[in-house]
Coordinates of C-alpha atoms in Angstrom, one line a residue:
M9 CA 169.7 7.2 70.9
M10 CA 168.7 3.6 71.6
D11 CA 167.9 1.6 68.5
Y12 CA 165.0 -0.5 69.8
Q13 CA 164.1 -2.0 66.4
N14 CA 167.7 -3.4 66.2
F15 CA 167.0 -5.6 69.3
F16 CA 164.1 -7.3 67.5
T17 CA 165.9 -7.6 64.2
S18 CA 168.9 -9.2 65.9
A19 CA 166.7 -11.6 67.8
L20 CA 165.1 -12.7 64.5
D21 CA 168.5 -13.0 62.8
R22 CA 169.7 -15.3 65.5
L23 CA 166.5 -17.4 65.1
Q24 CA 167.1 -17.6 61.3
A25 CA 170.7 -18.6 61.8
E26 CA 169.7 -21.5 64.1
R27 CA 167.2 -22.6 61.4
R28 CA 164.4 -22.1 63.9
Y29 CA 162.5 -19.3 62.2
R30 CA 158.9 -20.4 61.7
V31 CA 157.2 -19.8 58.3
F32 CA 153.4 -20.3 58.2
A33 CA 151.8 -21.5 55.0
D34 CA 148.7 -19.5 53.9
I35 CA 146.1 -22.3 53.8
E36 CA 142.3 -22.6 53.3
R37 CA 140.8 -25.8 54.7
L38 CA 137.8 -26.9 52.6
A39 CA 134.8 -28.2 54.6
G40 CA 133.5 -31.4 53.0
R41 CA 136.8 -32.1 51.2
Y42 CA 139.2 -32.4 54.2
P43 CA 142.1 -33.4 54.2
Q44 CA 142.2 -31.5 50.9
A45 CA 143.0 -27.8 51.2
L46 CA 144.1 -24.8 49.1
W47 CA 147.6 -23.4 49.6
H48 CA 148.0 -19.7 48.5
S49 CA 151.5 -20.1 47.2
P50 CA 153.6 -17.3 45.7
E51 CA 152.4 -18.4 42.3
G52 CA 148.8 -18.6 43.3
P53 CA 146.3 -21.1 44.8
R54 CA 147.3 -24.8 44.7
P55 CA 145.5 -27.9 45.9
I56 CA 147.3 -29.7 48.7
T57 CA 146.8 -32.6 51.1
V58 CA 147.1 -31.8 54.9
W59 CA 148.9 -34.4 57.0
C60 CA 149.7 -32.5 60.2
S61 CA 146.3 -31.2 61.5
N62 CA 145.3 -31.6 65.1
D63 CA 141.7 -31.9 63.9
Y64 CA 142.3 -35.6 64.3
L65 CA 138.9 -36.9 63.4
G66 CA 137.8 -34.2 60.9
M67 CA 135.1 -33.0 63.3
G68 CA 135.8 -29.4 62.2
Q69 CA 133.8 -30.1 59.0
N70 CA 131.1 -32.4 60.6
R71 CA 127.7 -31.1 59.5
D72 CA 126.1 -31.4 63.0
V73 CA 129.0 -29.3 64.4
T74 CA 129.0 -26.6 61.7
R75 CA 125.2 -26.4 61.8
A76 CA 125.3 -25.9 65.6
M77 CA 127.8 -23.0 65.2
V78 CA 125.9 -21.3 62.5
E79 CA 122.5 -21.6 64.0
T80 CA 123.7 -20.4 67.4
A81 CA 125.5 -17.4 65.9
W82 CA 122.2 -16.4 64.1
R83 CA 120.3 -16.7 67.3
L84 CA 122.7 -15.3 69.9
G85 CA 125.2 -13.3 67.9
T86 CA 128.9 -13.7 67.4
G87 CA 130.5 -12.6 70.7
S88 CA 130.1 -13.5 74.3
G89 CA 129.9 -9.9 75.5
G90 CA 132.9 -10.0 77.8
T91 CA 134.3 -12.0 80.7
R92 CA 131.9 -14.3 82.5
N93 CA 132.4 -12.2 85.6
I94 CA 130.8 -9.2 83.7
S95 CA 128.5 -10.7 81.0
G96 CA 127.4 -13.8 82.9
N97 CA 127.4 -17.4 81.7
S98 CA 126.0 -17.8 78.2
H99 CA 123.6 -20.8 78.2
P100 CA 125.6 -22.8 75.7
I101 CA 128.7 -22.6 78.0
V102 CA 126.6 -23.9 80.9
E103 CA 125.4 -26.8 78.8
L104 CA 128.9 -27.4 77.5
E105 CA 130.4 -27.6 81.0
A106 CA 127.7 -30.1 82.0
E107 CA 128.6 -32.2 78.9
L108 CA 132.3 -32.1 79.7
A109 CA 131.7 -33.1 83.4
D110 CA 129.7 -36.0 82.2
L111 CA 132.3 -37.0 79.6
H112 CA 134.9 -37.5 82.4
G113 CA 132.6 -38.7 85.2
K114 CA 133.3 -35.6 87.3
E115 CA 131.1 -33.3 89.3
A116 CA 131.9 -30.1 87.4
A117 CA 133.8 -28.6 84.5
L118 CA 135.2 -25.1 83.7
V119 CA 135.8 -23.9 80.2
F120 CA 138.6 -21.6 79.1
T121 CA 139.6 -19.9 75.8
S122 CA 142.3 -22.5 75.0
G123 CA 144.0 -25.6 76.3
Y124 CA 147.1 -23.6 76.9
V125 CA 145.2 -21.2 79.2
S126 CA 143.4 -24.0 81.1
N127 CA 146.8 -25.6 81.8
Q128 CA 148.7 -22.5 82.6
T129 CA 145.9 -21.1 84.8
G130 CA 144.7 -24.3 86.3
I131 CA 148.1 -25.6 87.5
S132 CA 149.3 -22.3 88.9
T133 CA 146.0 -21.5 90.7
L134 CA 145.7 -25.0 92.2
A135 CA 149.2 -25.0 93.5
R136 CA 149.1 -21.5 94.9
L137 CA 146.0 -22.4 96.9
I138 CA 147.7 -25.4 98.5
P139 CA 150.0 -24.3 101.4
N140 CA 153.6 -25.4 100.9
C141 CA 152.7 -27.3 97.7
L142 CA 155.4 -29.3 95.9
I143 CA 154.7 -29.8 92.2
L144 CA 156.1 -33.0 90.6
S145 CA 156.2 -32.5 86.9
D146 CA 157.0 -35.0 84.1
A147 CA 160.1 -33.9 82.1
L148 CA 158.3 -34.0 78.8
N149 CA 155.2 -32.0 79.9
H150 CA 153.9 -29.4 77.5
N151 CA 155.0 -25.8 77.7
S152 CA 151.6 -24.7 79.0
M153 CA 152.1 -27.0 82.0
I154 CA 155.7 -25.8 82.5
E155 CA 154.4 -22.2 82.5
G156 CA 151.7 -23.1 85.0
V157 CA 154.3 -24.7 87.3
R158 CA 156.5 -21.6 87.0
Q159 CA 153.8 -19.1 87.5
S160 CA 152.6 -20.9 90.6
G161 CA 155.8 -19.8 92.4
C162 CA 155.8 -23.2 94.2
D163 CA 158.6 -25.6 94.7
K164 CA 158.9 -28.1 91.8
A165 CA 160.6 -31.4 91.2
V166 CA 160.9 -32.7 87.6
F167 CA 160.8 -36.5 87.3
R168 CA 162.3 -38.3 84.3
H169 CA 159.7 -39.0 81.6
N170 CA 157.3 -41.8 82.7
D171 CA 159.9 -43.0 85.2
L172 CA 158.0 -44.4 88.1
E173 CA 161.0 -45.1 90.3
H174 CA 162.3 -41.6 90.0
L175 CA 158.8 -40.2 90.8
E176 CA 158.6 -42.4 93.9
E177 CA 162.0 -41.2 95.0
L178 CA 160.9 -37.6 94.8
L179 CA 157.6 -38.4 96.6
Q180 CA 159.5 -40.1 99.4
A181 CA 161.9 -37.2 99.7
A182 CA 159.0 -34.7 99.9
G183 CA 157.7 -36.3 103.1
D184 CA 154.3 -35.2 104.4
R185 CA 154.1 -31.8 102.6
P186 CA 151.2 -31.4 100.1
K187 CA 152.1 -32.6 96.6
L188 CA 150.6 -32.2 93.1
I189 CA 151.6 -34.6 90.3
V190 CA 151.1 -33.1 86.8
F191 CA 151.5 -35.2 83.7
E192 CA 150.0 -36.0 80.3
S193 CA 148.3 -39.1 79.0
V194 CA 149.5 -38.9 75.4
Y195 CA 152.8 -37.0 74.7
S196 CA 152.3 -35.5 71.4
M197 CA 155.8 -35.4 70.0
D198 CA 156.9 -39.0 70.8
G199 CA 153.3 -40.4 70.8
D200 CA 153.8 -42.5 74.0
V201 CA 151.4 -42.9 76.9
A202 CA 151.7 -42.4 80.6
P203 CA 151.2 -45.3 83.1
I204 CA 148.2 -43.7 84.6
H205 CA 147.2 -46.4 87.1
A206 CA 150.8 -46.7 88.4
I207 CA 151.1 -42.9 88.9
C208 CA 147.7 -42.9 90.7
D209 CA 149.0 -45.8 92.9
L210 CA 152.0 -43.7 93.9
A211 CA 149.8 -40.6 94.4
E212 CA 147.5 -42.5 96.8
R213 CA 150.5 -44.1 98.6
Y214 CA 152.2 -40.7 99.2
G215 CA 149.2 -38.5 99.6
A216 CA 149.5 -36.5 96.4
M217 CA 146.9 -34.8 94.2
T218 CA 146.9 -35.7 90.5
Y219 CA 146.4 -33.5 87.4
I220 CA 146.4 -35.0 83.9
D221 CA 146.5 -33.3 80.5
E222 CA 144.4 -35.4 78.0
V223 CA 144.4 -32.9 75.2
H224 CA 145.8 -35.3 72.6
A225 CA 143.5 -38.1 73.8
V226 CA 140.0 -36.7 74.4
G227 CA 137.7 -37.8 71.6
M228 CA 140.3 -40.3 70.4
Y229 CA 140.2 -43.0 73.0
G230 CA 137.7 -44.7 75.3
P231 CA 134.2 -45.9 74.5
R232 CA 132.8 -42.3 74.6
G233 CA 136.0 -40.4 73.7
G234 CA 136.9 -39.6 77.3
G235 CA 140.6 -40.2 76.6
I236 CA 143.2 -42.7 77.8
A237 CA 142.0 -42.5 81.4
E238 CA 138.5 -43.6 80.3
R239 CA 140.0 -46.4 78.2
E240 CA 142.1 -47.6 81.2
G241 CA 139.2 -47.2 83.7
A242 CA 141.2 -44.6 85.6
M243 CA 139.1 -41.4 85.4
H244 CA 137.7 -41.8 88.9
R245 CA 141.3 -42.0 90.3
L246 CA 142.4 -38.6 88.9
D247 CA 141.6 -35.4 90.8
V248 CA 141.7 -33.0 87.8
I249 CA 141.4 -33.9 84.1
E250 CA 142.3 -31.2 81.6
G251 CA 141.4 -31.3 77.9
T252 CA 140.7 -29.3 74.8
M253 CA 137.9 -28.8 72.2
A254 CA 140.5 -27.8 69.6
K255 CA 141.9 -31.1 68.5
A256 CA 139.7 -34.2 68.1
F257 CA 136.5 -32.2 68.8
G258 CA 137.4 -29.9 66.0
V259 CA 136.5 -26.5 67.5
M260 CA 138.5 -24.5 70.1
G261 CA 138.8 -23.9 73.8
G262 CA 140.2 -25.7 76.8
Y263 CA 138.7 -27.1 80.0
L264 CA 139.2 -28.6 83.4
T265 CA 137.1 -31.1 85.2
G266 CA 137.0 -32.2 88.8
T267 CA 135.0 -31.8 92.0
K268 CA 132.7 -28.9 92.4
A269 CA 135.0 -27.4 95.1
V270 CA 138.1 -27.6 93.0
M271 CA 136.4 -26.1 89.9
D272 CA 134.8 -23.4 92.0
A273 CA 138.1 -22.5 93.6
I274 CA 139.8 -22.1 90.1
R275 CA 136.7 -20.1 88.9
S276 CA 137.0 -17.8 91.9
F277 CA 140.8 -17.3 92.1
A278 CA 142.3 -17.8 88.6
P279 CA 143.2 -14.5 86.8
G280 CA 143.4 -16.4 83.5
F281 CA 139.7 -17.2 83.9
I282 CA 138.4 -14.1 85.7
F283 CA 139.9 -11.6 83.2
S284 CA 139.5 -13.5 79.9
T285 CA 136.6 -12.9 77.6
A286 CA 134.5 -16.0 77.5
L287 CA 134.1 -18.3 74.5
P288 CA 131.4 -17.1 72.0
P289 CA 128.1 -19.0 72.4
A290 CA 128.4 -20.3 68.9
V291 CA 131.8 -21.9 69.6
A292 CA 130.5 -23.5 72.8
A293 CA 127.5 -24.9 70.9
A294 CA 129.7 -26.4 68.2
A295 CA 132.0 -28.0 70.8
M296 CA 129.0 -29.4 72.6
A297 CA 127.6 -30.9 69.4
S298 CA 131.0 -32.5 68.6
I299 CA 131.3 -34.0 72.1
R300 CA 127.8 -35.4 72.0
H301 CA 128.4 -36.9 68.6
L302 CA 131.7 -38.6 69.6
K303 CA 130.2 -39.9 72.9
A304 CA 127.7 -41.8 70.7
S305 CA 129.8 -42.7 67.6
S306 CA 133.0 -44.7 67.6
S307 CA 133.2 -45.0 63.8
E308 CA 135.5 -41.9 63.4
R309 CA 137.9 -43.3 66.1
Q310 CA 137.9 -46.7 64.5
Q311 CA 138.6 -45.5 61.0
Q312 CA 141.3 -43.1 62.3
Q313 CA 143.0 -45.9 64.1
R314 CA 142.9 -48.1 61.0
Q315 CA 144.4 -45.4 58.8
A316 CA 147.1 -44.5 61.4
A317 CA 148.1 -48.1 61.6
R318 CA 148.3 -48.4 57.8
T319 CA 150.3 -45.2 57.6
K320 CA 152.9 -46.5 60.1
A321 CA 153.1 -49.8 58.2
V322 CA 153.4 -48.3 54.7
L323 CA 156.0 -45.7 55.8
S324 CA 158.1 -48.3 57.7
G325 CA 157.7 -50.6 54.7
A326 CA 159.3 -47.9 52.5
G327 CA 162.3 -47.7 54.8
L328 CA 161.4 -44.3 56.3
P329 CA 162.6 -43.7 59.9
V330 CA 159.2 -43.9 61.7
L331 CA 159.3 -43.7 65.5
D332 CA 157.2 -46.6 66.8
T333 CA 154.3 -45.3 68.9
P334 CA 151.2 -46.9 70.5
T335 CA 149.0 -43.9 69.5
H336 CA 147.8 -42.0 66.5
I337 CA 150.9 -39.8 66.4
V338 CA 153.3 -40.8 63.6
P339 CA 156.8 -39.1 64.0
V340 CA 159.2 -39.4 61.1
M341 CA 162.7 -38.6 62.4
V342 CA 165.0 -36.2 60.6
G343 CA 167.5 -35.1 63.3
D344 CA 168.5 -31.8 61.8
A345 CA 166.7 -28.5 61.7
E346 CA 167.8 -27.4 58.3
A347 CA 167.0 -30.8 56.7
C348 CA 163.7 -30.9 58.4
K349 CA 162.6 -27.5 57.0
A350 CA 164.0 -28.5 53.5
A351 CA 162.0 -31.7 53.6
C352 CA 158.8 -29.9 54.4
D353 CA 159.4 -27.2 51.8
R354 CA 160.0 -29.9 49.1
L355 CA 156.9 -31.9 50.2
L356 CA 154.7 -28.8 49.8
E357 CA 156.2 -27.3 46.6
K358 CA 156.9 -30.5 44.6
H359 CA 154.3 -32.9 46.0
G360 CA 151.4 -30.7 47.3
I361 CA 151.7 -32.3 50.8
Y362 CA 151.6 -30.1 53.8
I363 CA 153.5 -31.1 57.0
Q364 CA 155.1 -28.6 59.3
P365 CA 158.7 -29.2 60.6
I366 CA 159.0 -29.8 64.3
N367 CA 162.2 -28.2 65.6
Y368 CA 163.7 -27.0 68.9
P369 CA 162.4 -25.9 71.4
T370 CA 159.3 -28.1 70.7
V371 CA 161.7 -31.1 70.7
P372 CA 165.4 -31.3 71.7
R373 CA 168.0 -30.4 69.2
G374 CA 169.0 -33.4 67.1
T375 CA 165.5 -34.9 67.3
E376 CA 163.8 -32.7 64.7
R377 CA 161.0 -34.5 62.9
L378 CA 157.9 -34.5 60.8
R379 CA 154.8 -35.1 62.9
I380 CA 152.2 -36.9 60.8
T381 CA 148.6 -37.2 62.0
P382 CA 146.5 -39.6 59.8
G383 CA 142.8 -39.1 60.0
P384 CA 139.7 -41.0 59.1
F385 CA 139.4 -39.1 55.8
H386 CA 143.0 -40.0 54.6
S387 CA 142.4 -42.7 52.0
N388 CA 144.7 -45.6 51.2
A389 CA 145.6 -43.6 48.0
H390 CA 146.6 -40.6 50.2
I391 CA 148.8 -42.9 52.3
D392 CA 150.5 -44.4 49.3
A393 CA 151.1 -41.0 47.8
L394 CA 152.6 -39.7 51.1
A395 CA 155.0 -42.7 51.2
A396 CA 156.2 -42.2 47.6
A397 CA 156.6 -38.4 48.2
L398 CA 158.6 -39.0 51.4
V399 CA 160.9 -41.5 49.7
E400 CA 161.5 -39.0 46.9
V401 CA 162.3 -36.2 49.4
W402 CA 164.6 -38.4 51.5
T403 CA 166.5 -39.5 48.3
A404 CA 166.8 -35.9 47.0
L405 CA 168.0 -34.6 50.3
R406 CA 170.3 -37.6 50.9
L407 CA 168.6 -38.4 54.2
P408 CA 169.2 -41.9 55.5
L409 CA 166.6 -44.6 54.9
E410 CA 166.3 -47.7 57.0
P411 CA 166.0 -51.4 55.9
K412 CA 162.6 -52.0 54.5
V413 CA 160.1 -54.0 56.5
Q414 CA 157.1 -55.8 55.1
A415 CA 154.1 -53.5 55.2
A416 CA 150.9 -55.0 56.5
E417 CA 147.9 -54.9 54.2

């Protein structure tokens, strides 16, 4: 008799042996007190400070956003009633898509249940609809984009990360066939930024369509939070802009923006859209409130950037191996899966600081790290406590420190 359970147990044992088994902390975020939270430890609830949330601006606790969600749920109920194909468009989703199209200067937008689904579904559908399409994909693209490329069934060519010469070589070799370039604006593990204008120059020169993932940039950059493309004045040059409401906007859901024809084609042909239950009206209303707020307010972005810069300076000043980035992402390099997990466990249990380890396959083996995301509500005292805790952990685990540099005030 086949022992099916043994297959799963063996797979988990292999994961444990590779130190890649993921353990999720039981945490309660506390609205109005973020980044403070409660950790339900084996010994009972303990207060902690969260340093790895993708709610980059703390909009998940913004009173306009929470009020919009609660009031809409009271009026319209909790669920959407099904797929949009069956239950129709809830009015808050119609308003949200108009708000997103306006944010990116596009004709139309299409909302999905997550940023993963919008990438996976959007890329695969677009490429399948283009005859003989070649997809040119950055080597460090997110798994959702890689899956979209794979599920398209189209030919692909992977260009070295942000390598314009390599991209041009591939474009030249492709000749006159239709081409789709897919890339990100902010790469979330290394915190670096794509050369958007230069990629658009190549796309125009070689007749390629462009698709950019701005999930780690929307809300964070640009005068109205439209992302790196808005900051660089490049939104009009990009054919499709993808984003999320689950990070800087503090809610959930993914989206695509572009021309009416492209959005309608995805709406009409994408299984991931057609057969997925729509976002609840209350979630759509909360996302719209957050987007509207961040279009008009830059204070959250400015404070976040100040605290991110201070965090980098203080950690570097303490001799910690901080990867230099031009964005809000602060990677502290460990380089070993077991040590990375041990560091995170010690930070949580001894110092009440919550940071998740980043291991393979999210990053290549040997580049394991802590990924720190300072927010506008992390105070200077929080930053100083983080630096002291990290130094204690690095010393206790005998991890290498670097020569100290003078921290800026």
